[in-house]
Amino acid sequence: MKIVIDIDVPFLYEEIIINILKRLPAKSLIRFQCVSKHWKSLIKNPSFTAEHLDHSTHQNPCLLFEAIDRRTLNLHLLDCEMQLRRAPNHPLLDYLKRGWVIGSSNGLLCIDISMVDCISHHSLLLYNPAIREIRQVPTTCTDFHGFVGFGFSPIVDDYKIVKIYVDEAYDVEKVEVYSLRTGSWKGLELGILNGACVNSERFTANGAIFWFGFKRDLLGRNGDPVIISFDIAMEVFTLLPRPALVPRSYQNRLATYENKLALLSCYGIRNYESFFIELWVMEEVVAPSGGRWSWTKKYTSNPYPHFVRPMTIWKNEIVCKISTARGRENDNPNTVLFNLTTRESTELAVCRSDYVRHIFNYVESIIPVGGM
């Protein structure tokens, strides 16, 4: 019996090309756009951009270190091979010198440059360091006091920036949302944020942005601490409970563990001679009391002899900054990894010459921001 297999050779050929190209770094893909008009069109195609991002996310998740050297912003990347390299700066960032990273999502960074000497109002940039493309976000006001969040929702395929305006007591006064797709800002109703306070930096995961805060009672006093969640697709806020059994700590940080919202908590014992890290994970449940969410403690570290500040979770390890000088002058914290499986800790000698301010999960992408 004769079997005939009809093979579309051009399609197979292009499929092989795509399978090879998606494994390459962004720098190579930028150069390969010069090979032909067809390759340029292929690499700029949104479907290829998504395939390249998916491969980078699973095969080479990185850590982004936001470091400061003589008030100059420097970005460093640590890859899966534990190789550290300087992330390229855009000429505009080199000119401005200062600023800080608000958030990282799919290779895009949101950078706040409000405190730069030549900027007299609140100003934000969107930047993809892999392709060195930058975009200035339109300004809505000249006087901003509050908290900013940045994230992506695959449901609406859009990146959004959220500005929460607060007064001197950190009570929420106003909320604005910027969409990269529309290129414009709009105001939102406060809704459940009426009587809420925000008092922490942001964290982004699974199509939502989170902040620590609390809800005031009827007399205006501080109520129970909560986690404020903003659904990027639906553009609505939700108040989530915090773990009730978390010990008194000087440092809490939100993260993701096994694709779920997690909380990292650090606390000291014996007059702060030793420190522990705890990992709590939030589960969605139907409780008899009517509650929808429940927290479960997944991990407690071995005692550590230095001040520890949890930053994020990366490759099944808790990333922390450690301080051996206990806050004294010229203290330059190093980075330590606590392995969630082996419970071992490993110190990383990264960015020793700079002061590391923040550490983010990062993945290289060729996603454009539509700017310079």
XYZ file of C-alpha atoms in Angstrom:
372
model
C 0.000 0.000 0.000
C 1.392 3.356 -1.002
C 1.084 6.230 1.484
C 1.318 9.793 0.251
C 2.119 12.551 2.761
C 1.377 16.045 1.602
C 3.880 18.398 3.245
C 3.660 22.141 2.926
C 7.399 22.766 2.604
C 7.341 26.609 2.907
C 5.202 26.361 6.047
C 7.475 23.736 7.566
C 10.511 25.830 6.682
C 9.073 28.935 8.378
C 8.008 26.883 11.407
C 11.596 25.716 11.837
C 12.871 29.288 11.492
C 10.440 30.497 14.154
C 11.417 27.651 16.469
C 15.052 28.709 16.177
C 14.540 32.462 16.366
C 12.340 32.376 19.465
C 15.282 30.924 21.416
C 17.582 33.836 20.598
C 18.193 36.931 22.741
C 16.542 40.207 21.773
C 19.860 41.722 20.680
C 20.272 39.041 17.995
C 16.663 39.398 16.822
C 17.122 43.132 16.322
C 20.140 42.459 14.098
C 18.383 39.675 12.177
C 15.642 42.062 11.101
C 18.191 43.287 8.546
C 18.369 39.861 6.851
C 15.255 40.461 4.741
C 11.884 42.173 4.724
C 10.292 38.789 5.402
C 12.388 38.184 8.527
C 11.710 41.705 9.740
C 7.974 41.181 9.297
C 8.174 37.782 10.998
C 10.092 39.061 14.040
C 7.774 42.059 14.471
C 4.657 39.887 14.188
C 2.709 39.898 17.499
C 2.350 36.112 17.422
C 6.139 35.674 17.224
C 6.613 38.284 19.962
C 4.298 36.217 22.170
C 6.148 32.963 21.364
C 9.505 34.566 22.162
C 8.151 35.908 25.461
C 6.696 32.514 26.422
C 10.021 30.776 25.731
C 11.989 33.402 27.682
C 9.570 33.198 30.612
C 9.962 29.437 31.013
C 13.582 28.990 29.977
C 15.408 32.049 31.280
C 13.624 33.990 34.037
C 15.952 36.688 35.366
C 16.319 38.971 38.341
C 16.505 42.714 37.748
C 18.570 44.681 40.276
C 17.792 48.380 40.521
C 21.089 49.770 41.779
C 22.188 53.294 42.629
C 25.752 54.540 42.206
C 26.314 58.201 43.083
C 22.602 58.904 42.569
C 22.734 57.361 39.067
C 20.240 54.620 38.152
C 21.894 51.385 37.015
C 20.043 48.209 36.030
C 21.674 44.785 36.367
C 20.361 41.384 35.231
C 21.074 38.003 36.819
C 20.157 35.094 34.514
C 19.502 31.403 35.178
C 23.203 30.622 34.743
C 23.914 33.053 37.605
C 25.680 35.397 35.192
C 25.375 39.095 36.047
C 25.414 41.774 33.369
C 24.530 45.440 33.088
C 21.196 46.075 31.375
C 21.465 48.666 28.595
C 20.210 52.155 29.370
C 18.383 54.347 26.906
C 20.177 57.656 26.162
C 17.277 59.487 27.823
C 17.876 57.596 31.077
C 21.599 58.300 30.836
C 20.768 61.991 30.426
C 18.273 62.109 33.309
C 20.605 60.061 35.554
C 17.991 59.461 38.252
C 14.689 57.655 38.680
C 13.407 54.391 40.103
C 11.599 51.346 38.766
C 7.896 51.096 39.658
C 7.377 47.610 38.267
C 8.400 44.954 35.745
C 6.006 43.057 33.493
C 6.862 40.900 30.440
C 10.142 42.730 29.923
C 8.626 46.221 30.182
C 9.633 48.534 33.016
C 7.658 51.448 34.416
C 10.121 54.100 35.639
C 9.277 57.105 37.805
C 11.470 60.137 37.111
C 9.563 62.621 39.283
C 12.520 63.348 41.543
C 14.864 64.206 38.685
C 16.107 67.775 39.090
C 14.919 68.942 35.664
C 11.415 67.447 36.090
C 9.014 69.727 37.968
C 6.010 67.365 37.927
C 5.168 63.690 38.297
C 6.470 61.920 35.201
C 6.572 58.254 34.176
C 8.355 56.305 31.456
C 7.717 52.881 29.932
C 10.960 51.197 28.903
C 11.996 47.907 27.301
C 15.741 47.613 27.995
C 16.156 44.584 25.693
C 15.261 46.631 22.596
C 16.098 50.023 24.168
C 12.684 51.455 23.327
C 11.220 54.075 25.657
C 7.942 55.977 25.867
C 6.995 58.944 28.014
C 3.600 58.591 29.655
C 1.341 61.665 29.417
C 1.160 63.759 32.576
C -2.190 64.299 34.314
C -1.194 66.554 37.210
C 1.685 68.618 38.510
C 1.331 67.582 42.143
C 1.037 63.866 42.889
C 1.260 62.248 46.305
C 0.468 58.569 46.433
C 1.302 55.150 45.052
C 1.785 53.865 41.503
C 1.299 50.343 40.159
C 2.082 48.778 36.775
C 1.000 45.476 35.273
C -0.373 43.440 32.373
C -3.635 41.579 31.827
C -3.681 38.787 29.219
C -7.505 38.983 29.221
C -7.522 42.422 27.579
C -3.934 42.179 26.236
C -3.053 45.550 27.705
C -0.514 47.130 30.053
C -1.873 49.608 32.579
C -0.526 52.068 35.132
C -2.581 52.846 38.253
C -2.096 56.019 40.308
C -3.651 56.062 43.773
C -3.755 59.579 45.238
C -3.588 59.759 49.046
C -3.620 62.567 51.605
C -1.139 63.091 54.434
C -2.839 60.325 56.470
C -2.606 57.947 53.457
C -6.391 57.956 52.957
C -7.282 57.325 49.303
C -8.592 60.445 47.558
C -8.570 59.647 43.839
C -7.597 56.893 41.355
C -6.444 57.197 37.743
C -5.631 54.463 35.211
C -3.444 54.702 32.105
C -3.815 52.214 29.233
C -0.882 51.563 26.909
C -3.344 50.393 24.237
C -5.320 53.664 24.212
C -2.450 55.909 25.293
C -4.665 57.865 27.685
C -5.660 58.263 31.355
C -9.092 58.031 32.921
C -10.488 58.407 36.440
C -12.153 55.604 38.400
C -14.798 55.603 41.097
C -13.328 54.826 44.518
C -15.998 52.287 45.398
C -14.628 49.943 48.051
C -11.587 52.219 48.509
C -13.752 54.758 50.362
C -12.299 54.816 53.873
C -9.266 52.772 52.807
C -5.603 53.655 53.307
C -2.583 52.534 51.283
C 0.787 52.292 52.983
C 3.153 50.171 50.879
C 4.827 49.677 47.534
C 3.039 47.688 44.856
C 3.295 44.111 43.593
C 1.956 42.713 40.304
C 0.933 39.142 39.471
C -1.684 37.194 37.530
C -3.358 40.212 35.965
C -3.670 42.182 39.208
C -1.779 44.838 41.179
C -1.584 44.635 44.977
C -0.770 47.021 47.823
C -0.754 46.687 51.615
C -3.253 48.895 53.405
C -6.059 48.962 55.954
C -9.712 49.973 56.197
C -10.810 52.596 58.728
C -13.706 51.847 61.079
C -16.786 54.053 61.553
C -14.883 56.272 64.000
C -12.024 56.808 61.559
C -9.600 54.598 63.446
C -7.247 52.116 61.799
C -9.052 48.812 61.262
C -7.727 45.406 60.275
C -4.826 45.360 57.801
C -5.819 44.290 54.293
C -4.334 43.654 50.871
C -5.748 45.970 48.202
C -6.135 44.194 44.865
C -6.764 45.889 41.500
C -8.022 43.721 38.633
C -6.312 45.154 35.541
C -8.889 43.791 33.081
C -12.061 44.675 35.010
C -10.560 47.829 36.605
C -12.109 47.112 40.005
C -10.638 47.006 43.505
C -11.036 44.203 46.056
C -9.963 44.055 49.711
C -8.298 40.772 50.691
C -7.454 39.621 54.237
C -3.887 39.265 55.469
C -2.719 36.093 57.259
C -3.983 36.278 60.844
C -1.091 34.300 62.373
C 1.834 36.193 60.863
C 4.151 37.153 63.759
C 5.028 40.764 64.393
C 7.654 41.597 61.789
C 9.536 44.566 60.457
C 9.281 43.531 56.825
C 6.471 42.027 54.721
C 6.532 41.533 50.963
C 4.053 40.141 48.454
C 5.174 37.573 45.874
C 3.858 34.614 43.867
C 4.409 30.950 44.719
C 3.084 28.140 42.530
C 1.167 30.798 40.586
C -0.672 31.967 43.721
C -0.454 35.162 45.739
C 2.068 34.750 48.557
C 3.302 36.792 51.490
C 6.892 36.826 52.727
C 7.346 37.850 56.356
C 10.559 38.398 58.286
C 10.834 38.575 62.074
C 13.629 38.510 64.662
C 14.063 36.626 67.930
C 16.331 36.929 71.000
C 16.635 40.696 70.782
C 17.067 40.413 67.000
C 20.078 38.124 67.175
C 18.521 35.759 64.630
C 15.968 36.224 61.864
C 13.425 33.979 60.170
C 11.575 34.150 56.854
C 8.042 32.756 56.593
C 6.136 32.069 53.373
C 2.334 32.193 53.364
C 0.194 31.299 50.314
C -3.385 32.418 49.729
C -5.937 29.805 48.686
C -9.443 30.436 47.388
C -11.900 28.433 49.494
C -15.546 28.355 50.540
C -15.426 28.665 54.331
C -18.377 28.018 56.707
C -18.014 31.591 57.965
C -18.634 32.871 54.466
C -15.005 33.876 53.873
C -13.603 33.260 50.427
C -9.864 33.331 51.066
C -7.566 31.376 53.366
C -3.829 31.600 54.061
C -1.551 28.589 54.573
C 2.025 28.720 55.881
C 4.267 26.820 53.464
C 7.775 27.491 54.726
C 9.843 28.751 57.644
C 13.544 29.327 57.085
C 16.380 28.293 59.344
C 17.577 31.108 61.649
C 19.819 33.638 59.902
C 22.325 35.834 61.792
C 21.759 39.097 59.881
C 18.973 41.527 59.100
C 16.976 40.023 56.235
C 14.636 41.870 53.892
C 12.576 39.577 51.601
C 12.226 40.916 48.055
C 10.700 38.263 45.763
C 10.562 34.550 44.874
C 12.703 33.362 41.954
C 13.181 29.779 40.738
C 11.836 28.244 43.961
C 14.080 30.472 46.079
C 13.285 33.436 48.288
C 15.420 36.416 47.266
C 16.413 38.660 50.179
C 18.664 41.586 50.894
C 20.857 41.097 53.960
C 22.538 43.714 56.104
C 25.621 42.812 58.113
C 26.169 46.364 59.365
C 22.666 46.498 60.932
C 21.745 49.794 59.318
C 24.953 51.657 60.139
C 26.584 54.139 57.789
C 28.141 52.673 54.611
C 25.967 49.590 54.971
C 25.701 48.015 51.496
C 23.321 45.031 51.716
C 24.184 41.874 49.832
C 21.733 39.374 48.333
C 20.924 35.923 49.724
C 18.776 33.093 48.315
C 16.787 30.798 50.612
C 16.001 27.535 48.812
C 12.428 26.414 49.502
C 13.280 22.737 48.904
C 16.679 22.223 50.518
C 16.247 25.060 53.086
C 19.835 26.082 52.363
C 20.918 29.705 51.928
C 23.340 31.070 49.339
C 24.858 34.541 49.297
C 25.316 36.285 45.954
C 28.088 38.792 45.380
C 26.124 41.020 43.012
C 26.283 44.773 42.470
C 28.775 45.168 45.290
C 29.834 48.633 44.086
C 26.252 49.946 43.961
C 23.460 50.194 46.482
C 20.684 47.766 45.459
C 17.360 49.489 46.104
C 14.876 47.009 44.619
C 14.903 43.522 43.074
C 12.296 42.443 40.496
C 11.458 39.330 38.546
C 12.283 40.055 34.916
C 12.089 38.301 31.559
C 13.589 39.560 28.312
C 11.131 40.364 25.531
C 10.851 42.248 22.243
C 7.476 43.781 23.122
C 7.352 47.353 21.793
C 6.183 50.299 23.870
C 5.517 52.490 20.842
C 8.016 55.180 21.690
C 11.526 56.312 20.830
